[in-house]
Short mmCIF file of N, CA, C and O in Angstrom, two decimals:
data_model
loop_
_atom_site.label_atom_id
_atom_site.label_comp_id
_atom_site.label_asym_id
_atom_site.label_seq_id
_atom_site.Cartn_x
_atom_site.Cartn_y
_atom_site.Cartn_z
N MET A 260 -46.86 -3.92 -13.57
CA MET A 260 -45.66 -4.00 -14.36
C MET A 260 -44.47 -4.50 -13.52
O MET A 260 -43.69 -5.31 -13.96
N ILE A 261 -44.37 -3.99 -12.28
CA ILE A 261 -43.25 -4.37 -11.42
C ILE A 261 -43.31 -5.86 -11.06
O ILE A 261 -42.27 -6.54 -11.10
N PRO A 262 -44.49 -6.44 -10.72
CA PRO A 262 -44.50 -7.89 -10.44
C PRO A 262 -44.09 -8.73 -11.65
O PRO A 262 -43.38 -9.73 -11.49
N LEU A 263 -44.50 -8.32 -12.85
CA LEU A 263 -44.10 -9.07 -14.04
C LEU A 263 -42.60 -8.98 -14.27
O LEU A 263 -41.95 -9.96 -14.62
N ALA A 264 -42.04 -7.79 -14.07
CA ALA A 264 -40.59 -7.63 -14.23
C ALA A 264 -39.84 -8.45 -13.18
O ALA A 264 -38.81 -9.05 -13.49
N GLY A 265 -40.36 -8.48 -11.96
CA GLY A 265 -39.73 -9.29 -10.92
C GLY A 265 -39.73 -10.77 -11.26
O GLY A 265 -38.72 -11.46 -11.07
N MET A 266 -40.85 -11.26 -11.78
CA MET A 266 -40.92 -12.67 -12.17
C MET A 266 -39.96 -12.94 -13.33
O MET A 266 -39.30 -13.98 -13.37
N ALA A 267 -39.89 -12.01 -14.29
CA ALA A 267 -39.00 -12.19 -15.44
C ALA A 267 -37.54 -12.22 -15.00
O ALA A 267 -36.78 -13.10 -15.42
N PHE A 268 -37.13 -11.28 -14.14
CA PHE A 268 -35.74 -11.25 -13.68
C PHE A 268 -35.41 -12.50 -12.85
O PHE A 268 -34.32 -13.05 -12.97
N ALA A 269 -36.33 -12.94 -12.01
CA ALA A 269 -36.08 -14.13 -11.19
C ALA A 269 -35.89 -15.36 -12.07
O ALA A 269 -34.95 -16.15 -11.85
N ASN A 270 -36.75 -15.54 -13.06
CA ASN A 270 -36.60 -16.69 -13.96
C ASN A 270 -35.34 -16.59 -14.79
O ASN A 270 -34.67 -17.59 -15.04
N ALA A 271 -34.98 -15.38 -15.22
CA ALA A 271 -33.75 -15.20 -16.00
C ALA A 271 -32.53 -15.55 -15.16
O ALA A 271 -31.62 -16.23 -15.64
N MET A 272 -32.51 -15.10 -13.91
CA MET A 272 -31.36 -15.41 -13.05
C MET A 272 -31.26 -16.90 -12.78
O MET A 272 -30.15 -17.47 -12.80
N ASN A 273 -32.37 -17.56 -12.52
CA ASN A 273 -32.34 -19.00 -12.29
C ASN A 273 -31.84 -19.73 -13.53
O ASN A 273 -31.03 -20.66 -13.44
N SER A 274 -32.33 -19.33 -14.68
CA SER A 274 -31.95 -19.98 -15.92
C SER A 274 -30.46 -19.80 -16.21
O SER A 274 -29.77 -20.75 -16.59
N VAL A 275 -29.96 -18.59 -16.03
CA VAL A 275 -28.54 -18.33 -16.29
C VAL A 275 -27.67 -19.08 -15.29
O VAL A 275 -26.62 -19.62 -15.67
N SER A 276 -28.07 -19.14 -14.04
CA SER A 276 -27.25 -19.86 -13.06
C SER A 276 -27.22 -21.36 -13.36
O SER A 276 -26.17 -22.00 -13.24
N LEU A 277 -28.35 -21.91 -13.80
CA LEU A 277 -28.35 -23.33 -14.19
C LEU A 277 -27.50 -23.56 -15.43
O LEU A 277 -26.78 -24.56 -15.52
N ALA A 278 -27.57 -22.64 -16.38
CA ALA A 278 -26.77 -22.77 -17.60
C ALA A 278 -25.28 -22.70 -17.28
O ALA A 278 -24.49 -23.50 -17.80
N SER A 279 -24.88 -21.78 -16.40
CA SER A 279 -23.46 -21.66 -16.08
C SER A 279 -22.94 -22.89 -15.32
O SER A 279 -21.84 -23.37 -15.59
N GLU A 280 -23.76 -23.40 -14.41
CA GLU A 280 -23.35 -24.59 -13.66
C GLU A 280 -23.20 -25.79 -14.59
O GLU A 280 -22.22 -26.53 -14.51
N ARG A 281 -24.17 -25.99 -15.47
CA ARG A 281 -24.11 -27.14 -16.38
C ARG A 281 -22.99 -26.98 -17.40
O ARG A 281 -22.32 -27.95 -17.75
N LEU A 282 -22.75 -25.75 -17.86
CA LEU A 282 -21.65 -25.51 -18.80
C LEU A 282 -20.32 -25.88 -18.16
O LEU A 282 -19.50 -26.55 -18.79
N GLN A 283 -20.11 -25.46 -16.92
CA GLN A 283 -18.86 -25.80 -16.23
C GLN A 283 -18.74 -27.31 -16.06
O GLN A 283 -17.66 -27.87 -16.26
N ALA A 284 -19.82 -27.98 -15.70
CA ALA A 284 -19.77 -29.44 -15.53
C ALA A 284 -19.46 -30.14 -16.85
O ALA A 284 -18.66 -31.10 -16.87
N GLU A 285 -20.05 -29.67 -17.93
CA GLU A 285 -19.80 -30.30 -19.24
C GLU A 285 -18.37 -30.07 -19.70
O GLU A 285 -17.74 -30.96 -20.27
N ILE A 286 -17.84 -28.88 -19.46
CA ILE A 286 -16.45 -28.61 -19.84
C ILE A 286 -15.50 -29.44 -18.99
O ILE A 286 -14.52 -29.98 -19.50
N ASP A 287 -15.80 -29.56 -17.70
CA ASP A 287 -14.97 -30.39 -16.82
C ASP A 287 -14.99 -31.85 -17.24
O ASP A 287 -14.02 -32.57 -17.02
N ASN A 288 -16.09 -32.30 -17.85
CA ASN A 288 -16.18 -33.68 -18.34
C ASN A 288 -15.49 -33.88 -19.68
O ASN A 288 -15.47 -34.98 -20.21
N GLY A 289 -14.96 -32.79 -20.26
CA GLY A 289 -14.19 -32.90 -21.50
C GLY A 289 -15.01 -32.76 -22.76
O GLY A 289 -14.51 -33.09 -23.85
N ASN A 290 -16.24 -32.30 -22.66
CA ASN A 290 -17.05 -32.11 -23.86
C ASN A 290 -16.61 -30.86 -24.61
O ASN A 290 -16.08 -29.92 -24.02
N SER A 291 -16.88 -30.84 -25.91
CA SER A 291 -16.53 -29.68 -26.72
C SER A 291 -17.40 -28.49 -26.32
O SER A 291 -18.45 -28.64 -25.69
N GLY A 292 -16.96 -27.31 -26.71
CA GLY A 292 -17.68 -26.09 -26.36
C GLY A 292 -19.10 -26.07 -26.89
O GLY A 292 -20.03 -25.67 -26.18
N ILE A 293 -19.30 -26.51 -28.11
CA ILE A 293 -20.63 -26.48 -28.72
C ILE A 293 -21.56 -27.46 -28.01
O ILE A 293 -22.70 -27.11 -27.67
N LYS A 294 -21.07 -28.67 -27.79
CA LYS A 294 -21.91 -29.66 -27.10
C LYS A 294 -22.20 -29.22 -25.67
O LYS A 294 -23.34 -29.39 -25.18
N ALA A 295 -21.22 -28.65 -25.01
CA ALA A 295 -21.42 -28.18 -23.63
C ALA A 295 -22.46 -27.07 -23.59
O ALA A 295 -23.33 -27.04 -22.72
N ARG A 296 -22.40 -26.14 -24.56
CA ARG A 296 -23.38 -25.05 -24.60
C ARG A 296 -24.78 -25.56 -24.88
O ARG A 296 -25.76 -25.11 -24.28
N ASN A 297 -24.91 -26.50 -25.81
CA ASN A 297 -26.24 -27.05 -26.12
C ASN A 297 -26.84 -27.77 -24.91
O ASN A 297 -28.02 -27.60 -24.61
N THR A 298 -26.02 -28.56 -24.24
CA THR A 298 -26.49 -29.27 -23.06
C THR A 298 -26.87 -28.28 -21.95
O THR A 298 -27.88 -28.45 -21.28
N ALA A 299 -26.05 -27.24 -21.78
CA ALA A 299 -26.33 -26.24 -20.75
C ALA A 299 -27.63 -25.50 -21.06
O ALA A 299 -28.42 -25.22 -20.15
N PHE A 300 -27.86 -25.18 -22.32
CA PHE A 300 -29.09 -24.48 -22.69
C PHE A 300 -30.31 -25.34 -22.40
O PHE A 300 -31.29 -24.88 -21.82
N GLN A 301 -30.25 -26.61 -22.79
CA GLN A 301 -31.38 -27.50 -22.54
C GLN A 301 -31.62 -27.68 -21.05
O GLN A 301 -32.77 -27.67 -20.59
N ALA A 302 -30.56 -27.83 -20.28
CA ALA A 302 -30.72 -28.02 -18.83
C ALA A 302 -31.27 -26.77 -18.15
O ALA A 302 -32.00 -26.87 -17.17
N SER A 303 -30.94 -25.60 -18.67
CA SER A 303 -31.40 -24.37 -18.03
C SER A 303 -32.91 -24.17 -18.17
O SER A 303 -33.50 -23.43 -17.39
N LEU A 304 -33.51 -24.81 -19.15
CA LEU A 304 -34.96 -24.66 -19.38
C LEU A 304 -35.80 -25.72 -18.69
O LEU A 304 -37.03 -25.64 -18.70
N ILE A 305 -35.19 -26.71 -18.07
CA ILE A 305 -35.94 -27.80 -17.45
C ILE A 305 -36.92 -27.31 -16.38
O ILE A 305 -38.09 -27.69 -16.41
N PRO A 306 -36.52 -26.47 -15.43
CA PRO A 306 -37.49 -26.03 -14.41
C PRO A 306 -38.67 -25.26 -15.00
O PRO A 306 -39.80 -25.42 -14.55
N THR A 307 -38.41 -24.43 -16.01
CA THR A 307 -39.49 -23.65 -16.63
C THR A 307 -40.45 -24.58 -17.36
O THR A 307 -41.67 -24.40 -17.27
N ILE A 308 -39.94 -25.55 -18.06
CA ILE A 308 -40.79 -26.50 -18.77
C ILE A 308 -41.61 -27.32 -17.77
O ILE A 308 -42.81 -27.55 -17.98
N ASN A 309 -40.99 -27.73 -16.68
CA ASN A 309 -41.73 -28.48 -15.65
C ASN A 309 -42.85 -27.65 -15.06
O ASN A 309 -43.93 -28.16 -14.77
N SER A 310 -42.62 -26.36 -14.86
CA SER A 310 -43.69 -25.51 -14.32
C SER A 310 -44.80 -25.33 -15.34
O SER A 310 -45.97 -25.18 -14.96
N LEU A 311 -44.48 -25.35 -16.62
CA LEU A 311 -45.52 -25.28 -17.65
C LEU A 311 -46.43 -26.51 -17.59
O LEU A 311 -47.64 -26.40 -17.82
N PHE A 312 -45.85 -27.66 -17.30
CA PHE A 312 -46.66 -28.88 -17.21
C PHE A 312 -47.62 -28.85 -16.03
O PHE A 312 -48.72 -29.39 -16.10
N ALA A 313 -47.21 -28.21 -14.94
CA ALA A 313 -47.99 -28.26 -13.70
C ALA A 313 -49.07 -27.19 -13.60
O ALA A 313 -50.01 -27.34 -12.83
N VAL A 314 -48.94 -26.10 -14.34
CA VAL A 314 -49.88 -24.98 -14.20
C VAL A 314 -51.30 -25.43 -14.58
O VAL A 314 -51.53 -25.97 -15.65
N GLY A 315 -52.22 -25.17 -13.70
CA GLY A 315 -53.62 -25.49 -13.96
C GLY A 315 -54.02 -26.90 -13.56
O GLY A 315 -55.18 -27.15 -13.29
N LEU A 316 -53.07 -27.82 -13.54
CA LEU A 316 -53.39 -29.20 -13.15
C LEU A 316 -53.04 -29.45 -11.70
O LEU A 316 -53.85 -29.96 -10.93
N VAL A 317 -51.83 -29.09 -11.33
CA VAL A 317 -51.36 -29.34 -9.98
C VAL A 317 -51.43 -28.07 -9.14
O VAL A 317 -51.77 -28.11 -7.97
N SER A 318 -51.12 -26.95 -9.76
CA SER A 318 -51.10 -25.68 -9.02
C SER A 318 -51.95 -24.64 -9.74
O SER A 318 -52.09 -24.67 -10.95
N LEU A 319 -52.52 -23.75 -8.96
CA LEU A 319 -53.23 -22.61 -9.52
C LEU A 319 -52.43 -21.36 -9.18
O LEU A 319 -52.34 -20.98 -8.01
N PRO A 320 -51.81 -20.75 -10.17
CA PRO A 320 -50.97 -19.57 -9.92
C PRO A 320 -51.77 -18.43 -9.29
O PRO A 320 -52.98 -18.30 -9.47
N GLY A 321 -51.06 -17.59 -8.54
CA GLY A 321 -51.70 -16.52 -7.79
C GLY A 321 -52.46 -15.53 -8.64
O GLY A 321 -53.56 -15.10 -8.27
N MET A 322 -51.90 -15.15 -9.79
CA MET A 322 -52.58 -14.17 -10.62
C MET A 322 -53.92 -14.72 -11.13
O MET A 322 -54.94 -14.04 -11.09
N MET A 323 -53.90 -15.94 -11.58
CA MET A 323 -55.12 -16.55 -12.11
C MET A 323 -56.16 -16.73 -11.00
O MET A 323 -57.34 -16.41 -11.18
N THR A 324 -55.72 -17.18 -9.85
CA THR A 324 -56.64 -17.35 -8.72
C THR A 324 -57.23 -16.02 -8.28
O THR A 324 -58.43 -15.91 -8.02
N GLY A 325 -56.39 -14.99 -8.20
CA GLY A 325 -56.86 -13.67 -7.81
C GLY A 325 -57.88 -13.11 -8.78
O GLY A 325 -58.88 -12.51 -8.37
N GLN A 326 -57.66 -13.31 -10.06
CA GLN A 326 -58.62 -12.82 -11.05
C GLN A 326 -59.96 -13.57 -10.94
O GLN A 326 -61.02 -12.95 -11.03
N ILE A 327 -59.90 -14.87 -10.75
CA ILE A 327 -61.14 -15.65 -10.64
C ILE A 327 -61.91 -15.24 -9.40
O ILE A 327 -63.14 -15.07 -9.43
N LEU A 328 -61.21 -15.05 -8.27
CA LEU A 328 -61.88 -14.65 -7.03
C LEU A 328 -62.45 -13.23 -7.11
O LEU A 328 -63.42 -12.92 -6.42
N SER A 329 -61.87 -12.38 -7.96
CA SER A 329 -62.39 -11.01 -8.09
C SER A 329 -63.54 -10.92 -9.07
O SER A 329 -64.10 -9.84 -9.28
N GLY A 330 -63.92 -12.04 -9.69
CA GLY A 330 -65.08 -12.04 -10.56
C GLY A 330 -64.80 -12.06 -12.05
O GLY A 330 -65.72 -12.02 -12.86
N VAL A 331 -63.53 -12.11 -12.43
CA VAL A 331 -63.19 -12.18 -13.85
C VAL A 331 -63.52 -13.58 -14.36
O VAL A 331 -63.41 -14.57 -13.64
N SER A 332 -63.94 -13.65 -15.60
CA SER A 332 -64.24 -14.94 -16.21
C SER A 332 -63.01 -15.86 -16.15
O SER A 332 -61.89 -15.42 -16.43
N PRO A 333 -63.20 -17.12 -15.79
CA PRO A 333 -62.06 -18.04 -15.74
C PRO A 333 -61.31 -18.16 -17.07
O PRO A 333 -60.10 -18.34 -17.08
N LEU A 334 -62.02 -18.03 -18.18
CA LEU A 334 -61.35 -18.12 -19.49
C LEU A 334 -60.39 -16.96 -19.70
O LEU A 334 -59.30 -17.13 -20.24
N ILE A 335 -60.78 -15.77 -19.26
CA ILE A 335 -59.90 -14.61 -19.38
C ILE A 335 -58.71 -14.77 -18.44
O ILE A 335 -57.57 -14.48 -18.80
N ALA A 336 -58.96 -15.26 -17.22
CA ALA A 336 -57.87 -15.48 -16.26
C ALA A 336 -56.87 -16.50 -16.80
O ALA A 336 -55.65 -16.32 -16.65
N VAL A 337 -57.36 -17.53 -17.44
CA VAL A 337 -56.48 -18.56 -18.02
C VAL A 337 -55.66 -17.97 -19.16
O VAL A 337 -54.46 -18.25 -19.30
N ARG A 338 -56.27 -17.11 -19.98
CA ARG A 338 -55.52 -16.47 -21.07
C ARG A 338 -54.37 -15.63 -20.52
O ARG A 338 -53.27 -15.66 -21.05
N TYR A 339 -54.64 -14.86 -19.48
CA TYR A 339 -53.58 -14.07 -18.87
C TYR A 339 -52.48 -14.96 -18.32
O TYR A 339 -51.28 -14.67 -18.46
N GLN A 340 -52.86 -16.05 -17.69
CA GLN A 340 -51.86 -16.95 -17.12
C GLN A 340 -51.02 -17.60 -18.21
O GLN A 340 -49.82 -17.77 -18.05
N ILE A 341 -51.64 -17.97 -19.31
CA ILE A 341 -50.88 -18.54 -20.44
C ILE A 341 -49.89 -17.53 -20.97
O ILE A 341 -48.73 -17.85 -21.27
N MET A 342 -50.32 -16.26 -21.06
CA MET A 342 -49.42 -15.21 -21.52
C MET A 342 -48.23 -15.06 -20.58
O MET A 342 -47.08 -14.94 -21.01
N VAL A 343 -48.49 -15.07 -19.28
CA VAL A 343 -47.41 -14.93 -18.30
C VAL A 343 -46.45 -16.11 -18.40
O VAL A 343 -45.22 -15.94 -18.37
N MET A 344 -46.96 -17.31 -18.51
CA MET A 344 -46.09 -18.49 -18.60
C MET A 344 -45.27 -18.48 -19.88
O MET A 344 -44.09 -18.85 -19.86
N CYS A 345 -45.85 -18.05 -20.98
CA CYS A 345 -45.08 -17.93 -22.23
C CYS A 345 -44.00 -16.87 -22.09
O CYS A 345 -42.88 -17.04 -22.59
N MET A 346 -44.33 -15.77 -21.41
CA MET A 346 -43.34 -14.72 -21.17
C MET A 346 -42.17 -15.26 -20.35
O MET A 346 -41.00 -15.03 -20.67
N LEU A 347 -42.47 -16.01 -19.30
CA LEU A 347 -41.41 -16.55 -18.45
C LEU A 347 -40.55 -17.56 -19.20
O LEU A 347 -39.33 -17.61 -19.02
N PHE A 348 -41.18 -18.37 -20.04
CA PHE A 348 -40.42 -19.33 -20.84
C PHE A 348 -39.50 -18.59 -21.82
O PHE A 348 -38.33 -18.95 -21.97
N ALA A 349 -40.02 -17.55 -22.46
CA ALA A 349 -39.22 -16.78 -23.41
C ALA A 349 -38.06 -16.08 -22.71
O ALA A 349 -36.92 -16.07 -23.21
N VAL A 350 -38.33 -15.49 -21.55
CA VAL A 350 -37.27 -14.80 -20.80
C VAL A 350 -36.17 -15.78 -20.40
O VAL A 350 -34.98 -15.47 -20.52
N SER A 351 -36.56 -16.95 -19.95
CA SER A 351 -35.55 -17.95 -19.56
C SER A 351 -34.70 -18.36 -20.75
O SER A 351 -33.47 -18.45 -20.64
N GLY A 352 -35.34 -18.62 -21.87
CA GLY A 352 -34.60 -19.03 -23.07
C GLY A 352 -33.69 -17.93 -23.59
O GLY A 352 -32.53 -18.18 -23.94
N ILE A 353 -34.19 -16.71 -23.63
CA ILE A 353 -33.38 -15.59 -24.14
C ILE A 353 -32.21 -15.31 -23.21
O ILE A 353 -31.09 -15.07 -23.66
N ALA A 354 -32.45 -15.34 -21.91
CA ALA A 354 -31.36 -15.07 -20.95
C ALA A 354 -30.27 -16.13 -21.05
O ALA A 354 -29.08 -15.81 -21.07
N SER A 355 -30.67 -17.40 -21.12
CA SER A 355 -29.67 -18.48 -21.23
C SER A 355 -28.91 -18.40 -22.54
O SER A 355 -27.69 -18.55 -22.57
N ALA A 356 -29.63 -18.17 -23.63
CA ALA A 356 -28.98 -18.08 -24.94
C ALA A 356 -28.02 -16.90 -24.99
O ALA A 356 -26.91 -17.01 -25.54
N THR A 357 -28.42 -15.77 -24.41
CA THR A 357 -27.54 -14.60 -24.39
C THR A 357 -26.29 -14.88 -23.58
O THR A 357 -25.18 -14.57 -24.01
N PHE A 358 -26.47 -15.46 -22.40
CA PHE A 358 -25.31 -15.79 -21.56
C PHE A 358 -24.37 -16.74 -22.29
O PHE A 358 -23.16 -16.52 -22.33
N LEU A 359 -24.91 -17.81 -22.87
CA LEU A 359 -24.07 -18.80 -23.54
C LEU A 359 -23.41 -18.24 -24.79
O LEU A 359 -22.33 -18.68 -25.17
N THR A 360 -24.03 -17.27 -25.43
CA THR A 360 -23.41 -16.61 -26.58
C THR A 360 -22.29 -15.69 -26.13
O THR A 360 -21.22 -15.66 -26.75
N LEU A 361 -22.53 -14.94 -25.07
CA LEU A 361 -21.50 -14.01 -24.59
C LEU A 361 -20.28 -14.74 -24.02
O LEU A 361 -19.16 -14.23 -24.10
N ILE A 362 -20.48 -15.91 -23.47
CA ILE A 362 -19.38 -16.65 -22.86
C ILE A 362 -18.65 -17.53 -23.88
O ILE A 362 -17.60 -18.09 -23.59
N ARG A 363 -19.15 -17.60 -25.10
CA ARG A 363 -18.60 -18.50 -26.12
C ARG A 363 -17.12 -18.25 -26.38
O ARG A 363 -16.35 -19.20 -26.52
N GLU A 364 -16.70 -16.99 -26.46
CA GLU A 364 -15.30 -16.70 -26.77
C GLU A 364 -14.35 -17.23 -25.70
O GLU A 364 -13.20 -17.49 -25.97
N ASP A 365 -14.84 -17.38 -24.48
CA ASP A 365 -13.99 -17.85 -23.40
C ASP A 365 -13.85 -19.37 -23.36
O ASP A 365 -12.98 -19.87 -22.67
N ILE A 366 -14.69 -20.08 -24.09
CA ILE A 366 -14.62 -21.55 -23.99
C ILE A 366 -14.25 -22.24 -25.29
O ILE A 366 -14.00 -23.43 -25.28
N GLU A 367 -14.20 -21.51 -26.40
CA GLU A 367 -13.87 -22.14 -27.68
C GLU A 367 -12.65 -21.49 -28.32
O GLU A 367 -12.61 -20.27 -28.46
N PRO A 368 -11.64 -22.29 -28.71
CA PRO A 368 -10.48 -21.71 -29.39
C PRO A 368 -10.85 -21.26 -30.80
O PRO A 368 -11.69 -21.88 -31.45
N THR A 369 -10.23 -20.17 -31.25
CA THR A 369 -10.49 -19.70 -32.62
C THR A 369 -9.57 -20.38 -33.62
O THR A 369 -9.91 -20.52 -34.77
N ASP A 370 -8.38 -20.79 -33.19
CA ASP A 370 -7.48 -21.57 -34.05
C ASP A 370 -6.55 -22.39 -33.17
O ASP A 370 -6.64 -22.39 -31.95
N GLU A 371 -5.61 -23.11 -33.80
CA GLU A 371 -4.72 -24.01 -33.06
C GLU A 371 -3.85 -23.27 -32.06
O GLU A 371 -3.57 -23.76 -30.98
N SER A 372 -3.38 -22.07 -32.41
CA SER A 372 -2.48 -21.35 -31.51
C SER A 372 -3.18 -20.87 -30.25
O SER A 372 -2.54 -20.62 -29.24
N ASP A 373 -4.51 -20.74 -30.32
CA ASP A 373 -5.27 -20.29 -29.15
C ASP A 373 -5.68 -21.43 -28.23
O ASP A 373 -6.29 -21.19 -27.20
N ALA A 374 -5.37 -22.66 -28.57
CA ALA A 374 -5.84 -23.80 -27.79
C ALA A 374 -5.32 -23.76 -26.36
O ALA A 374 -6.07 -24.00 -25.42
N THR A 375 -4.04 -23.45 -26.17
CA THR A 375 -3.51 -23.40 -24.81
C THR A 375 -4.05 -22.21 -24.04
O THR A 375 -4.33 -22.31 -22.86
N ALA A 376 -4.21 -21.09 -24.72
CA ALA A 376 -4.77 -19.92 -24.06
C ALA A 376 -6.23 -20.16 -23.66
O ALA A 376 -6.67 -19.71 -22.61
N THR A 377 -6.95 -20.90 -24.49
CA THR A 377 -8.34 -21.17 -24.19
C THR A 377 -8.47 -22.11 -23.01
O THR A 377 -9.36 -21.97 -22.19
N GLN A 378 -7.55 -23.08 -22.89
CA GLN A 378 -7.61 -23.97 -21.74
C GLN A 378 -7.43 -23.19 -20.45
O GLN A 378 -8.10 -23.44 -19.47
N THR A 379 -6.55 -22.20 -20.46
CA THR A 379 -6.37 -21.36 -19.30
C THR A 379 -7.62 -20.54 -19.03
O THR A 379 -8.06 -20.39 -17.89
N SER A 380 -8.23 -20.02 -20.10
CA SER A 380 -9.41 -19.17 -19.90
C SER A 380 -10.63 -19.97 -19.48
O SER A 380 -11.52 -19.44 -18.82
N THR A 381 -10.72 -21.26 -19.86
CA THR A 381 -11.87 -22.05 -19.43
C THR A 381 -11.86 -22.27 -17.93
O THR A 381 -12.91 -22.42 -17.32
N ASN A 382 -10.66 -22.25 -17.34
CA ASN A 382 -10.60 -22.38 -15.89
C ASN A 382 -11.12 -21.14 -15.19
O ASN A 382 -11.55 -21.21 -14.05
N SER A 383 -11.09 -19.99 -15.87
CA SER A 383 -11.54 -18.76 -15.24
C SER A 383 -12.78 -18.17 -15.90
O SER A 383 -13.12 -17.04 -15.64
N TRP A 384 -13.46 -18.91 -16.75
CA TRP A 384 -14.62 -18.34 -17.43
C TRP A 384 -15.74 -18.04 -16.45
O TRP A 384 -16.50 -17.10 -16.63
N ARG A 385 -15.84 -18.85 -15.40
CA ARG A 385 -16.91 -18.62 -14.43
C ARG A 385 -16.73 -17.28 -13.74
O ARG A 385 -17.68 -16.53 -13.56
N SER A 386 -15.50 -16.93 -13.37
CA SER A 386 -15.29 -15.64 -12.72
C SER A 386 -15.59 -14.51 -13.69
O SER A 386 -16.12 -13.47 -13.29
N ALA A 387 -15.28 -14.68 -14.98
CA ALA A 387 -15.60 -13.65 -15.96
C ALA A 387 -17.11 -13.49 -16.11
O ALA A 387 -17.63 -12.36 -16.21
N SER A 388 -17.84 -14.59 -16.10
CA SER A 388 -19.29 -14.50 -16.25
C SER A 388 -19.93 -13.90 -15.02
O SER A 388 -20.87 -13.12 -15.11
N VAL A 389 -19.39 -14.21 -13.85
CA VAL A 389 -19.92 -13.61 -12.62
C VAL A 389 -19.65 -12.11 -12.62
O VAL A 389 -20.52 -11.32 -12.26
N ASP A 390 -18.45 -11.70 -13.07
CA ASP A 390 -18.15 -10.27 -13.17
C ASP A 390 -19.12 -9.58 -14.11
O ASP A 390 -19.61 -8.49 -13.83
N TYR A 391 -19.40 -10.21 -15.25
CA TYR A 391 -20.34 -9.63 -16.22
C TYR A 391 -21.72 -9.46 -15.59
O TYR A 391 -22.35 -8.42 -15.73
N LEU A 392 -22.19 -10.48 -14.90
CA LEU A 392 -23.51 -10.41 -14.28
C LEU A 392 -23.55 -9.36 -13.18
O LEU A 392 -24.54 -8.63 -13.04
N LEU A 393 -22.48 -9.24 -12.40
CA LEU A 393 -22.44 -8.23 -11.36
C LEU A 393 -22.45 -6.82 -11.94
O LEU A 393 -23.15 -5.94 -11.45
N HIS A 394 -21.68 -6.61 -13.02
CA HIS A 394 -21.67 -5.29 -13.65
C HIS A 394 -23.03 -4.97 -14.24
O HIS A 394 -23.49 -3.83 -14.16
N SER A 395 -23.70 -5.96 -14.83
CA SER A 395 -25.03 -5.74 -15.39
C SER A 395 -26.03 -5.38 -14.29
O SER A 395 -26.85 -4.48 -14.45
N THR A 396 -25.94 -6.08 -13.16
CA THR A 396 -26.84 -5.81 -12.05
C THR A 396 -26.60 -4.42 -11.48
O THR A 396 -27.54 -3.68 -11.21
N MET A 397 -25.34 -4.05 -11.33
CA MET A 397 -25.02 -2.72 -10.81
C MET A 397 -25.48 -1.63 -11.75
O MET A 397 -25.97 -0.59 -11.32
N ALA A 398 -25.34 -1.85 -13.08
CA ALA A 398 -25.79 -0.86 -14.04
C ALA A 398 -27.30 -0.73 -13.99
O ALA A 398 -27.85 0.39 -14.07
N PHE A 399 -28.01 -1.85 -13.82
CA PHE A 399 -29.47 -1.81 -13.73
C PHE A 399 -29.89 -1.04 -12.47
O PHE A 399 -30.79 -0.21 -12.52
N ARG A 400 -29.23 -1.32 -11.37
CA ARG A 400 -29.59 -0.64 -10.11
C ARG A 400 -29.33 0.86 -10.17
O ARG A 400 -30.07 1.64 -9.64
N SER A 401 -28.24 1.24 -10.83
CA SER A 401 -27.92 2.66 -10.90
C SER A 401 -28.87 3.41 -11.83
O SER A 401 -29.09 4.61 -11.67
N ASN A 402 -29.48 2.71 -12.79
CA ASN A 402 -30.41 3.35 -13.72
C ASN A 402 -31.86 3.28 -13.24
O ASN A 402 -32.72 3.93 -13.82
N SER A 403 -32.15 2.50 -12.22
CA SER A 403 -33.52 2.36 -11.77
C SER A 403 -33.90 3.52 -10.86
O SER A 403 -33.06 4.07 -10.14
N PRO A 404 -35.17 3.95 -10.90
CA PRO A 404 -35.59 5.06 -10.05
C PRO A 404 -35.59 4.64 -8.59
O PRO A 404 -35.90 3.51 -8.24
N GLN A 405 -35.28 5.56 -7.74
CA GLN A 405 -35.18 5.26 -6.30
C GLN A 405 -36.50 5.47 -5.62
O GLN A 405 -37.33 6.19 -5.88
#
């Protein structure tokens, strides 16, 4: 259970960091909030999708190789590996979508009077998102068994 959780958290962190970087770049280029979020979401999934293409053809993942070497049928090992890869893809997508949804209020004005306030907040949205991630990490660490 712990190795699967570690892989899930690692992929989620990579996906969120790619989404935040691309979101900032798109906003700096003058794109609207919706277009920037869509582009950031798509970009955050590129590494996970690329790893899906390579599994079994270019690389043999450790779990699948370990199962085959221990005598498990290769078909069962492949099923487990497909499940793990689908889990990692889902975790990456959910983490990026959650981040981009939570940060939405900081990058999109709600009406005309908020346009100037939103421009100020877009300059500091990255620090707000980093604070959110740090607080989430600290809360997770404080709730985890020692």
